[in-house]
Coordinates of C-alpha atoms and ligand atoms in Angstrom, one line a residue:
M558 CA 45.5 7.9 62.8
S559 CA 43.7 8.0 66.1
P560 CA 45.3 6.0 68.7
V561 CA 43.5 2.7 69.6
N562 CA 43.2 1.2 72.9
P563 CA 43.0 -2.6 72.2
L564 CA 42.5 -3.3 75.3
S565 CA 39.0 -4.5 76.7
E566 CA 37.1 -3.1 79.8
A567 CA 38.8 -5.6 82.2
A568 CA 42.4 -5.4 81.3
P569 CA 44.5 -2.3 82.6
K570 CA 45.2 0.4 80.3
P571 CA 48.7 0.8 79.0
S572 CA 50.3 4.0 80.4
P573 CA 51.3 6.6 79.6
E574 CA 49.3 6.3 76.4
P575 CA 47.8 4.0 75.0
T576 CA 49.5 4.2 71.2
G577 CA 48.3 2.6 67.7
A578 CA 50.0 2.3 65.0
S579 CA 51.6 6.1 65.3
N580 CA 54.4 5.4 63.0
F581 CA 56.9 8.7 62.1
I582 CA 59.6 6.7 60.6
R583 CA 57.3 4.9 58.3
D584 CA 56.2 8.3 57.6
I585 CA 60.0 9.7 56.7
I586 CA 60.4 6.4 54.2
I587 CA 57.4 7.1 52.3
E588 CA 58.9 10.7 51.7
D589 CA 61.9 9.7 51.4
L590 CA 61.1 6.7 48.3
K591 CA 58.6 10.4 47.2
T592 CA 61.6 12.9 46.5
K593 CA 63.8 9.6 45.5
K594 CA 66.4 10.4 48.5
Y595 CA 68.4 7.1 47.4
G596 CA 67.8 7.4 43.6
D597 CA 66.3 3.6 42.5
A598 CA 67.4 2.4 45.4
V599 CA 65.1 0.0 47.2
I600 CA 64.6 0.6 51.2
Q601 CA 67.6 -1.5 53.0
T602 CA 67.0 -1.9 57.0
R603 CA 69.7 -3.8 59.2
F604 CA 68.6 -5.7 62.6
P605 CA 72.3 -5.3 64.3
P606 CA 72.0 -7.3 67.9
E607 CA 75.3 -7.8 69.7
P608 CA 75.9 -11.7 70.4
N609 CA 76.1 -11.3 74.1
G610 CA 73.0 -12.7 75.1
Y611 CA 69.6 -14.0 74.1
L612 CA 67.0 -11.6 72.7
H613 CA 64.2 -10.0 74.8
I614 CA 60.6 -8.5 73.9
G615 CA 62.3 -5.4 73.5
H616 CA 64.2 -6.7 70.6
A617 CA 61.2 -8.1 69.4
K618 CA 59.9 -4.6 69.3
A619 CA 63.2 -3.5 66.6
I620 CA 63.3 -6.6 64.8
C621 CA 59.2 -6.0 63.8
L622 CA 60.3 -2.6 62.6
D623 CA 63.3 -3.6 60.6
F624 CA 62.3 -6.3 59.3
G625 CA 58.5 -5.0 58.6
L626 CA 58.8 -1.7 57.4
A627 CA 61.3 -3.1 55.0
D628 CA 58.9 -5.5 53.6
E629 CA 55.6 -3.1 53.5
F630 CA 58.1 -1.2 51.0
G631 CA 59.7 -4.0 49.0
G632 CA 62.9 -3.3 50.8
K633 CA 66.1 -5.8 52.3
T634 CA 66.6 -6.2 55.7
N635 CA 70.0 -7.9 56.9
L636 CA 71.0 -9.4 60.3
R637 CA 73.8 -7.9 61.3
F638 CA 75.8 -9.0 64.4
D639 CA 77.7 -6.3 66.2
D640 CA 80.5 -8.4 67.4
T641 CA 82.7 -5.7 68.1
N642 CA 83.3 -6.5 72.0
P643 CA 85.1 -9.9 71.7
E644 CA 85.3 -10.6 75.8
K645 CA 81.1 -10.9 76.0
E646 CA 80.6 -12.7 72.6
E647 CA 79.7 -15.9 72.2
Q648 CA 78.5 -18.4 69.3
E649 CA 75.6 -20.0 71.9
Y650 CA 74.6 -16.2 71.4
V651 CA 74.7 -16.5 67.6
D652 CA 73.2 -19.3 67.3
S653 CA 69.8 -18.5 69.6
I654 CA 69.1 -14.6 67.7
M655 CA 69.2 -16.6 64.5
K656 CA 66.6 -19.5 66.0
D657 CA 64.8 -16.5 67.6
V658 CA 64.4 -13.5 64.6
R659 CA 63.1 -17.1 62.7
W660 CA 60.8 -17.8 65.2
L661 CA 59.3 -14.4 65.3
G662 CA 58.9 -14.9 61.3
F663 CA 61.3 -13.3 59.5
E664 CA 63.9 -14.2 57.6
W665 CA 67.0 -11.8 56.7
D666 CA 68.5 -11.2 53.1
G667 CA 71.9 -10.8 54.4
L668 CA 74.2 -12.0 57.1
Y669 CA 76.6 -10.4 58.2
Y670 CA 79.0 -9.7 61.1
A671 CA 80.7 -6.5 61.8
S672 CA 84.1 -8.1 62.3
D673 CA 83.4 -9.1 58.2
Y674 CA 84.7 -5.2 58.3
F675 CA 87.1 -5.1 60.7
D676 CA 90.2 -4.9 57.5
Q677 CA 88.1 -1.9 55.7
L678 CA 87.4 -0.5 59.6
Y679 CA 90.8 -0.1 59.8
E680 CA 92.0 1.3 56.2
W681 CA 89.2 4.1 57.2
A682 CA 91.2 4.7 60.0
V683 CA 94.3 4.8 58.5
K684 CA 92.9 7.3 55.8
L685 CA 91.4 9.4 58.6
I686 CA 94.9 9.8 60.3
K687 CA 96.6 10.8 56.9
D688 CA 93.9 13.3 56.6
G689 CA 94.3 14.5 59.9
K690 CA 91.4 13.7 61.7
A691 CA 92.2 10.8 64.1
Y692 CA 95.5 10.2 66.3
V693 CA 97.1 8.0 68.7
D694 CA 96.4 8.8 72.2
D695 CA 98.7 8.0 75.2
L696 CA 96.6 9.0 77.7
T697 CA 95.1 6.3 80.3
A698 CA 91.2 6.0 80.3
D699 CA 90.9 8.0 83.5
E700 CA 92.7 10.9 82.2
I701 CA 90.5 10.6 79.3
R702 CA 87.6 10.8 81.3
K703 CA 89.0 14.1 83.3
Y704 CA 90.2 16.1 79.9
R705 CA 86.2 15.5 78.6
G706 CA 84.8 17.8 80.0
T707 CA 80.9 18.1 81.3
L708 CA 77.8 19.3 80.1
T709 CA 79.0 22.5 81.5
E710 CA 82.6 22.5 80.9
P711 CA 84.3 22.3 77.3
G712 CA 86.9 19.4 77.3
K713 CA 90.8 20.0 77.5
D714 CA 92.7 19.3 74.4
S715 CA 95.1 15.9 74.9
P716 CA 98.9 16.6 74.7
Y717 CA 99.3 13.9 71.9
R718 CA 96.4 15.0 70.2
N719 CA 98.5 17.3 67.3
R720 CA 100.8 14.4 66.7
P721 CA 102.6 14.4 63.7
V722 CA 100.7 12.2 61.2
A723 CA 103.8 9.9 60.6
E724 CA 104.3 9.3 64.1
N725 CA 100.2 8.5 64.4
L726 CA 100.6 6.1 61.7
D727 CA 103.8 4.2 62.9
L728 CA 101.8 4.1 66.4
F729 CA 98.4 2.8 65.2
E730 CA 100.3 0.4 62.8
R731 CA 102.1 -1.1 66.3
M732 CA 99.0 -0.9 68.1
R733 CA 97.4 -3.6 65.5
K734 CA 100.9 -5.3 65.6
G735 CA 100.3 -6.2 69.4
E736 CA 103.3 -4.3 70.6
F737 CA 101.6 -2.3 73.1
P738 CA 99.5 -3.9 76.1
D739 CA 95.9 -3.4 76.6
G740 CA 95.0 0.0 77.3
T741 CA 98.3 1.8 77.2
R742 CA 97.0 4.0 74.1
V743 CA 93.8 4.1 71.6
L744 CA 93.2 6.3 68.7
R745 CA 90.5 9.0 69.1
A746 CA 88.6 11.3 65.7
K747 CA 89.5 14.6 66.5
I748 CA 86.6 16.6 65.8
D749 CA 85.8 19.4 68.7
M750 CA 86.8 19.0 72.3
S751 CA 84.5 22.1 73.2
S752 CA 81.2 20.6 71.3
P753 CA 78.3 20.6 73.1
N754 CA 77.7 17.1 72.6
L755 CA 80.0 15.0 74.5
N756 CA 80.1 12.2 71.9
M757 CA 81.9 14.6 69.7
R758 CA 84.9 15.2 72.0
D759 CA 87.6 13.3 69.9
P760 CA 85.6 10.2 70.8
V761 CA 87.5 6.5 70.9
M762 CA 87.6 4.9 67.6
Y763 CA 89.6 1.9 68.7
R764 CA 91.1 0.2 71.8
I765 CA 93.6 -2.4 72.5
L766 CA 92.5 -5.7 73.6
H767 CA 94.1 -8.6 73.6
A768 CA 91.2 -11.0 73.1
E769 CA 90.5 -14.2 71.2
H770 CA 87.1 -13.4 69.2
H771 CA 84.8 -15.9 68.5
R772 CA 84.8 -15.3 64.5
T773 CA 88.6 -13.6 63.6
G774 CA 90.4 -15.9 66.6
D775 CA 93.6 -13.9 67.3
K776 CA 93.8 -11.9 64.2
W777 CA 92.7 -9.0 66.3
C778 CA 94.1 -7.0 69.2
I779 CA 92.6 -3.8 68.5
Y780 CA 88.7 -2.9 68.2
P781 CA 86.9 -0.3 66.5
M782 CA 84.0 1.0 68.9
Y783 CA 80.8 0.5 68.7
D784 CA 80.3 4.4 67.3
Y785 CA 83.3 3.7 64.8
A786 CA 81.8 0.4 63.4
H787 CA 78.0 1.3 63.3
G788 CA 77.9 3.7 60.6
Q789 CA 80.2 2.9 58.2
S790 CA 78.9 -0.8 58.8
D791 CA 75.5 -0.1 57.7
S792 CA 77.1 2.0 55.2
T793 CA 79.1 -0.8 53.8
E794 CA 75.8 -2.5 53.2
R795 CA 74.2 0.5 51.6
V796 CA 71.6 0.6 54.8
T797 CA 69.3 3.6 53.7
H798 CA 67.3 3.3 57.3
S799 CA 69.4 2.5 60.3
M800 CA 66.7 2.2 63.2
C801 CA 67.9 2.4 66.8
T802 CA 67.1 3.0 70.2
L803 CA 66.5 6.6 71.8
E804 CA 69.6 6.3 73.6
F805 CA 71.9 7.0 70.2
E806 CA 70.1 10.2 69.5
D807 CA 73.2 11.9 70.2
H808 CA 74.8 9.4 68.7
R809 CA 74.1 10.4 65.4
P810 CA 76.3 13.3 64.7
L811 CA 79.0 11.2 65.6
Y812 CA 77.9 8.8 62.8
N813 CA 77.1 11.3 60.1
W814 CA 80.5 12.6 61.1
F815 CA 82.8 9.6 60.2
I816 CA 80.7 8.4 57.2
Q817 CA 81.2 12.2 55.2
Q818 CA 84.8 12.3 56.4
L819 CA 85.1 9.2 54.5
G820 CA 82.6 10.1 52.1
I821 CA 80.6 6.8 52.0
F822 CA 77.2 5.8 51.4
P823 CA 74.8 8.3 53.5
S824 CA 72.8 5.7 55.7
Q825 CA 70.8 7.9 58.2
Q826 CA 70.0 6.9 61.6
M827 CA 66.5 7.4 63.3
E828 CA 65.6 6.6 66.9
F829 CA 62.7 5.3 68.3
D830 CA 61.5 4.6 71.6
R831 CA 63.3 1.8 74.1
L832 CA 60.3 -1.3 75.0
S833 CA 60.1 -0.6 79.0
L834 CA 57.3 -3.2 80.4
T835 CA 56.1 -3.0 84.4
Y836 CA 57.7 -6.1 86.2
T837 CA 59.9 -7.1 83.6
L838 CA 64.0 -6.4 83.3
L839 CA 64.9 -5.8 79.5
S840 CA 68.5 -5.6 79.2
K841 CA 70.7 -8.3 78.3
R842 CA 73.8 -7.7 80.7
K843 CA 71.0 -8.1 83.8
L844 CA 69.1 -11.0 82.5
L845 CA 72.8 -12.7 81.9
K846 CA 73.5 -12.1 85.5
L847 CA 69.7 -14.0 86.5
V848 CA 71.4 -16.7 84.4
Q849 CA 74.6 -16.6 86.0
E850 CA 73.7 -16.4 89.3
K851 CA 70.9 -19.1 88.7
H852 CA 67.9 -17.1 89.9
V853 CA 66.3 -19.0 87.1
S854 CA 66.7 -22.3 85.2
G855 CA 68.6 -20.6 81.9
W856 CA 67.9 -17.7 79.5
D857 CA 64.9 -19.9 78.2
D858 CA 63.2 -20.1 81.9
P859 CA 59.9 -19.9 81.0
R860 CA 59.6 -16.6 83.7
M861 CA 62.2 -14.9 81.5
P862 CA 61.5 -11.7 79.4
T863 CA 63.4 -13.7 76.4
L864 CA 62.2 -14.8 73.5
S865 CA 63.2 -18.6 74.0
G866 CA 61.8 -17.7 77.8
I867 CA 58.4 -16.8 76.1
R868 CA 58.0 -19.3 73.3
R869 CA 58.9 -22.1 76.0
R870 CA 56.4 -20.7 78.4
G871 CA 53.7 -20.6 75.0
F872 CA 53.5 -17.2 74.1
T873 CA 52.8 -17.5 70.5
S874 CA 54.8 -14.9 67.8
E875 CA 51.9 -14.2 66.1
A876 CA 50.9 -12.2 69.7
I877 CA 54.3 -10.5 69.8
R878 CA 53.8 -9.3 65.9
N879 CA 50.5 -8.2 67.2
F880 CA 51.9 -6.7 70.2
C881 CA 54.5 -5.2 68.4
G882 CA 52.0 -3.6 65.6
A883 CA 49.9 -2.0 68.4
I884 CA 52.7 -0.3 70.1
G885 CA 53.7 1.5 67.5
V886 CA 56.6 4.2 68.3
S887 CA 57.2 7.5 69.4
K888 CA 59.8 9.9 70.3
T889 CA 60.3 9.5 74.2
N890 CA 60.5 6.5 76.6
G891 CA 57.5 5.4 78.1
T892 CA 56.3 2.2 80.3
L893 CA 53.7 -0.1 79.2
E894 CA 51.9 -2.6 81.5
L895 CA 52.9 -6.0 81.6
A896 CA 49.3 -6.7 81.3
M897 CA 49.1 -5.4 78.0
L898 CA 51.5 -8.0 76.2
E899 CA 49.2 -10.7 78.3
Y900 CA 46.2 -9.2 76.9
F901 CA 47.5 -10.0 73.1
V902 CA 48.7 -13.5 73.9
R903 CA 45.3 -14.6 75.6
E904 CA 43.8 -12.5 72.5
D905 CA 45.6 -14.7 70.2
L906 CA 45.4 -18.5 72.3
N907 CA 41.9 -17.4 73.1
K908 CA 41.7 -18.4 69.0
R909 CA 43.9 -21.6 68.3
T910 CA 43.9 -23.6 71.3
P911 CA 42.2 -26.4 71.8
R912 CA 40.2 -26.5 75.1
V913 CA 40.7 -29.5 77.2
M914 CA 39.7 -30.2 80.9
G915 CA 42.2 -30.8 83.6
V916 CA 42.5 -30.3 87.6
L917 CA 45.6 -29.0 88.7
R918 CA 44.5 -30.2 93.0
P919 CA 42.3 -32.9 92.6
L920 CA 39.4 -33.1 94.9
K921 CA 37.4 -36.9 94.7
V922 CA 34.2 -36.8 93.6
V923 CA 32.0 -40.0 94.0
I924 CA 29.0 -39.9 92.3
D925 CA 26.7 -42.6 94.4
N926 CA 24.1 -43.6 92.2
Y927 CA 25.8 -43.5 89.2
P928 CA 27.0 -48.0 88.3
E929 CA 29.6 -49.4 89.5
N930 CA 32.8 -50.5 87.1
Q931 CA 30.6 -48.5 84.3
S932 CA 31.8 -45.6 82.3
E933 CA 30.6 -43.5 79.1
E934 CA 31.7 -40.9 76.8
V935 CA 30.7 -37.6 76.7
E936 CA 30.5 -35.3 73.7
A937 CA 32.7 -32.2 74.3
V938 CA 33.4 -28.9 71.7
N939 CA 37.4 -28.6 71.0
N940 CA 36.8 -24.8 70.1
P941 CA 33.9 -22.4 70.5
E942 CA 35.7 -19.9 68.5
D943 CA 36.4 -22.3 65.4
E944 CA 33.7 -24.9 64.5
S945 CA 36.0 -27.0 62.6
A946 CA 38.0 -27.7 65.5
G947 CA 35.3 -30.0 66.1
K948 CA 34.4 -31.9 68.9
R949 CA 36.0 -34.9 70.8
K950 CA 34.9 -37.8 73.4
V951 CA 35.7 -37.5 77.2
P952 CA 35.0 -40.2 79.5
F953 CA 33.1 -39.9 82.2
S954 CA 32.4 -42.5 85.5
K955 CA 31.4 -42.8 89.0
V956 CA 34.5 -41.3 90.1
L957 CA 36.0 -38.3 89.3
Y958 CA 37.8 -35.1 90.2
I959 CA 37.5 -31.6 90.2
E960 CA 39.2 -28.4 91.8
Q961 CA 39.6 -28.7 95.6
D962 CA 38.6 -24.7 95.1
D963 CA 35.6 -25.9 93.2
F964 CA 34.3 -27.4 96.5
R965 CA 33.4 -25.0 100.0
E966 CA 31.6 -27.4 102.9
D967 CA 31.0 -23.7 104.2
P968 CA 30.6 -21.3 101.3
P969 CA 30.5 -17.8 101.6
K970 CA 28.6 -15.2 99.7
Q971 CA 28.3 -15.4 96.3
Y972 CA 29.9 -19.0 95.9
Y973 CA 27.9 -20.6 93.8
R974 CA 30.3 -23.8 93.2
L975 CA 29.8 -27.1 94.6
S976 CA 28.7 -27.2 98.3
P977 CA 26.6 -29.6 100.6
G978 CA 23.1 -29.7 98.9
R979 CA 23.8 -27.6 96.2
E980 CA 23.2 -28.4 92.4
V981 CA 26.3 -27.8 89.8
R982 CA 26.9 -28.6 86.2
L983 CA 30.0 -30.7 85.2
R984 CA 31.2 -29.5 82.1
Y985 CA 29.7 -31.2 79.2
G986 CA 28.8 -33.8 81.8
Y987 CA 25.9 -33.7 84.2
F988 CA 24.2 -31.6 86.8
I989 CA 25.6 -32.8 90.1
T990 CA 24.5 -32.4 94.0
A991 CA 26.8 -32.5 96.9
K992 CA 25.1 -34.7 99.4
S993 CA 28.0 -35.1 102.1
V994 CA 32.1 -35.1 102.5
V995 CA 34.3 -37.9 104.0
K996 CA 37.1 -36.0 106.0
N997 CA 40.6 -37.4 107.2
E998 CA 42.1 -37.2 110.3
K999 CA 43.3 -33.3 109.7
G1000 CA 39.3 -32.5 109.5
E1001 CA 40.0 -31.7 105.6
V1002 CA 37.5 -32.9 103.1
V1003 CA 39.0 -35.7 100.8
E1004 CA 36.1 -37.0 99.0
V1005 CA 32.6 -35.4 98.6
H1006 CA 29.7 -37.6 97.7
C1007 CA 27.0 -36.8 95.2
T1008 CA 24.4 -37.8 93.1
Y1009 CA 23.9 -37.0 89.2
D1010 CA 20.6 -36.5 87.8
P1011 CA 20.7 -38.5 84.4
A1012 CA 17.9 -36.4 82.5
T1013 CA 20.6 -34.1 82.5
R1014 CA 23.3 -35.5 80.0
G1015 CA 25.3 -32.7 78.1
G1016 CA 24.5 -30.5 80.8
N1017 CA 21.0 -29.4 80.5
A1018 CA 18.1 -30.1 82.4
P1019 CA 15.0 -31.2 80.6
D1020 CA 12.8 -29.3 83.0
G1021 CA 14.6 -26.1 82.4
R1022 CA 15.9 -25.8 86.1
K1023 CA 19.3 -24.0 86.0
V1024 CA 22.5 -24.1 88.2
K1025 CA 24.4 -21.0 88.9
S1026 CA 27.7 -22.7 87.8
T1027 CA 29.8 -25.1 85.6
I1028 CA 33.1 -26.8 86.7
H1029 CA 35.6 -28.7 85.0
W1030 CA 36.5 -32.9 85.8
V1031 CA 38.1 -35.4 85.3
S1032 CA 37.4 -39.2 84.9
A1033 CA 39.6 -40.5 88.0
A1034 CA 40.0 -43.8 86.3
H1035 CA 41.1 -42.2 83.0
A1036 CA 43.2 -39.6 83.9
V1037 CA 46.6 -38.9 83.0
D1038 CA 48.7 -37.5 85.8
A1039 CA 51.0 -34.1 85.0
E1040 CA 53.4 -31.7 86.5
V1041 CA 52.1 -28.3 85.9
R1042 CA 54.2 -25.3 86.5
L1043 CA 52.4 -21.9 87.3
Y1044 CA 54.2 -18.8 86.9
D1045 CA 53.7 -15.1 88.3
K1046 CA 55.8 -11.8 87.8
L1047 CA 59.4 -12.6 88.0
F1048 CA 59.8 -9.1 90.1
T1049 CA 57.8 -8.4 92.4
K1050 CA 58.3 -4.1 91.6
E1051 CA 57.0 -2.2 88.7
D1052 CA 60.3 -1.1 88.1
P1053 CA 62.7 -3.5 88.8
N1054 CA 65.6 -1.5 88.8
Q1055 CA 64.7 0.6 91.4
V1056 CA 66.6 -0.4 94.6
E1057 CA 67.4 0.9 97.6
E1058 CA 71.5 2.0 98.2
G1059 CA 73.7 -0.8 98.1
Q1060 CA 71.2 -3.4 96.6
E1061 CA 71.3 -5.5 93.2
V1062 CA 68.0 -6.1 91.0
T1063 CA 67.8 -9.3 92.4
A1064 CA 66.5 -7.7 95.8
N1065 CA 63.4 -7.1 93.9
L1066 CA 62.6 -11.2 92.6
N1067 CA 59.8 -12.1 93.7
P1068 CA 59.9 -15.4 95.5
Q1069 CA 56.9 -17.2 94.4
S1070 CA 57.6 -16.3 90.5
L1071 CA 57.2 -19.6 90.1
E1072 CA 54.9 -22.8 92.2
V1073 CA 54.9 -26.4 90.8
V1074 CA 51.8 -28.4 90.8
P1075 CA 53.6 -31.7 90.7
Q1076 CA 50.1 -34.0 90.4
A1077 CA 47.8 -32.4 88.3
K1078 CA 45.0 -34.8 86.5
V1079 CA 44.6 -33.8 83.3
E1080 CA 42.0 -35.7 80.3
P1081 CA 43.2 -38.7 78.9
S1082 CA 43.5 -36.7 75.5
L1083 CA 46.4 -34.9 76.5
A1084 CA 48.5 -38.3 77.0
N1085 CA 50.4 -37.9 73.7
A1086 CA 50.7 -33.6 74.1
A1087 CA 53.7 -33.0 71.6
V1088 CA 56.1 -30.5 73.0
E1089 CA 55.2 -26.8 72.5
S1090 CA 51.6 -27.7 71.8
R1091 CA 49.3 -25.5 74.1
Y1092 CA 45.7 -25.7 75.2
Q1093 CA 43.5 -24.2 77.4
F1094 CA 42.6 -25.9 80.1
E1095 CA 39.0 -24.7 80.8
R1096 CA 38.8 -21.8 83.5
L1097 CA 42.5 -22.1 84.1
G1098 CA 44.3 -20.2 81.5
Y1099 CA 46.9 -21.3 78.5
F1100 CA 48.9 -24.1 79.3
C1101 CA 51.8 -25.5 76.8
V1102 CA 53.9 -28.5 76.8
D1103 CA 57.5 -28.0 78.3
P1104 CA 60.4 -29.4 76.2
E1105 CA 61.3 -31.4 79.3
S1106 CA 57.7 -33.5 79.4
Q1107 CA 57.6 -36.8 78.0
P1108 CA 54.6 -39.6 77.6
G1109 CA 54.0 -40.7 80.7
Q1110 CA 55.7 -38.0 83.0
L1111 CA 53.8 -34.6 80.7
V1112 CA 54.8 -31.3 82.2
F1113 CA 53.2 -28.1 81.5
N1114 CA 53.7 -24.8 81.7
R1115 CA 51.0 -22.2 82.3
T1116 CA 51.7 -19.3 79.3
V1117 CA 49.1 -16.8 81.0
A1118 CA 45.6 -17.7 83.4
L1119 CA 41.7 -16.5 82.5
K1120 CA 40.7 -13.7 84.1
D1121 CA 39.7 -14.8 87.8
T1122 CA 36.5 -13.1 88.5
W1123 CA 36.4 -15.5 91.9
A1124 CA 39.7 -13.4 93.0
K1125 CA 38.2 -10.0 91.9
I1126 CA 35.0 -10.6 93.8
E1127 CA 36.9 -11.9 96.8
K1128 CA 39.2 -9.3 96.8
R1129 CA 36.5 -6.4 96.8
A1130 CA 34.8 -8.4 99.5
G1131 CA 37.5 -8.8 101.6
Ligands
LIG1535 P1 70.6 -4.6 75.8 O1 70.7 -3.5 76.4 O2 69.3 -5.7 76.2 O3 72.1 -5.3 75.6 P2 71.3 -3.5 73.7 O4 70.4 -2.2 72.9 O5 72.5 -3.4 74.0 O6 69.9 -4.1 74.6 P3 71.7 -4.8 71.3 O7 71.9 -6.2 70.8 O8 72.8 -3.6 70.9 O9 71.1 -4.9 72.6 O10 70.2 -4.2 70.4 C1 69.7 -4.4 68.6 C2 68.9 -3.9 68.4 O11 68.1 -3.7 69.2 C3 69.2 -2.1 68.6 O12 69.3 -1.6 67.5 C4 68.7 -1.6 70.0 O13 68.2 -0.5 69.8 C5 67.4 -2.9 69.8 N1 66.3 -2.7 71.1 C6 67.1 -3.2 72.1 N2 66.4 -3.6 73.6 C7 65.4 -2.7 73.0 C8 64.0 -2.3 73.5 N3 63.7 -2.8 74.8 N4 63.2 -1.9 72.8 C9 63.3 -1.6 71.5 N5 64.7 -2.0 70.9 C10 65.6 -2.3 71.9
LIG1536 MG1 74.3 -3.5 73.8

């Protein structure tokens, strides 16, 4: 299948290559089903997050693959928490992960925890010791690192490598009983200290850690390493296709080694490219730092790339799923433009959101020839993309607010909005012409006096005369106050991880990533807008009601702006 570029001309292209629905993993699954590699068993996948933070958009890619492919082939998907690092894991994260997976639109078949398998994993470790394939090592962590060798030099056997089986069994048992302090001993697999693959040089299977676990409490003071727990957990759940990101490719021989030595269900690991986006950090550890150091208001700050953050920002799960489907998978890591994700968000919101009018930075307009103390209702289309969304009435009166940006006393070339003597259309209202201005003591325009043409009601002149611009507005007497939060990129660098020596990623934070507009005016139909409801504010972008919003104290987040053609013209000219 040839790659599809889902982007319109105006949006920047994703780099390095626009990817279509290329999916080599699907091809492997089709082949395995054809050859009956797993007999008549259905496809079984799993999504295995570590509950050490909130899920981010990178995880969404993995979730869409794990659940999407199983669904496609009538298979099943488990949610399994990879909870082998008790010091970093918490119930709060478990809860948020379940909520986010469901929000994305997926429901798991089985719910498991690696900690469900701690007893079984321990028994298997004992078996490996008995088979002469694992040993207790007394070297320190530093020594183990030194003995491991490098990519160009083979490793060196630990002096404890040939301990008799009985001694290993005794020591491992006593490790479990808590007789030794943290870090004094480990259990290692006995594989090959000169393997070209460093992961095969007698990897650590268990370490001593006297830490309280969020589920098993203080039952254990030894914990399995990821590599020892993951494959066996997959195997226990009879996972047929275990998908993970490319950095685990070199771990695959070890994954297979444990399964082969134990003679258990042969799950197969397959690797795909990790999602990276420009201007975005996708690492739970680094995102945690932003939360802990209060650079953001929390995991669900609308600037965060977490699923809870982008949900609060107003992204839809459909847009995320469409994005994940379009980017496909590959065998090399690359970085996609953040603009590409935004493109999918706009495309989805364009179809589903009702249009409304709101003015962020109000400028008063008085229509001199409109009757005092009178108002009327004009008819507005709710969604030009969706006729069934119907129409609504919007109040119109003598005093209105328009956007400060939509008036220039001294208009530059190609500026077609309101200016003295210029006629423009008020969306769904009338044609108005600016006549004079009132200024404050600082010389700023605070009021524009206009006249309107009653014959242009609804927005068209019977004599067919044209205007070059249509602007949005609200009626001052009817408008509702709102706080509006505008967001920009959280980082100023395309690759936020790129820092000068001694600097942290926080050095790349964008100080202008949040702008609060305290006194916006929105049309009265929004007075009771529900939390999480989404709108297009005409000409301004897509907005979503924040959970902090209350009747009488509305708060909107801008999800994403519409493309601003004026900014582009100005940029070109400037
Ligand atoms: P982080 O570094 O953010 O903690 P992780 O890989 O350690 O990420 P896990 O909780 O272990 O996070 O990940 C669960 C699953 O999600 C894994 O299969 C992992 O490969 C996948 N995943 C994590 N980040 C990405 C990403 N950026 N793109 C695609 N898949 C990802
Ligand atoms: Mg991890």
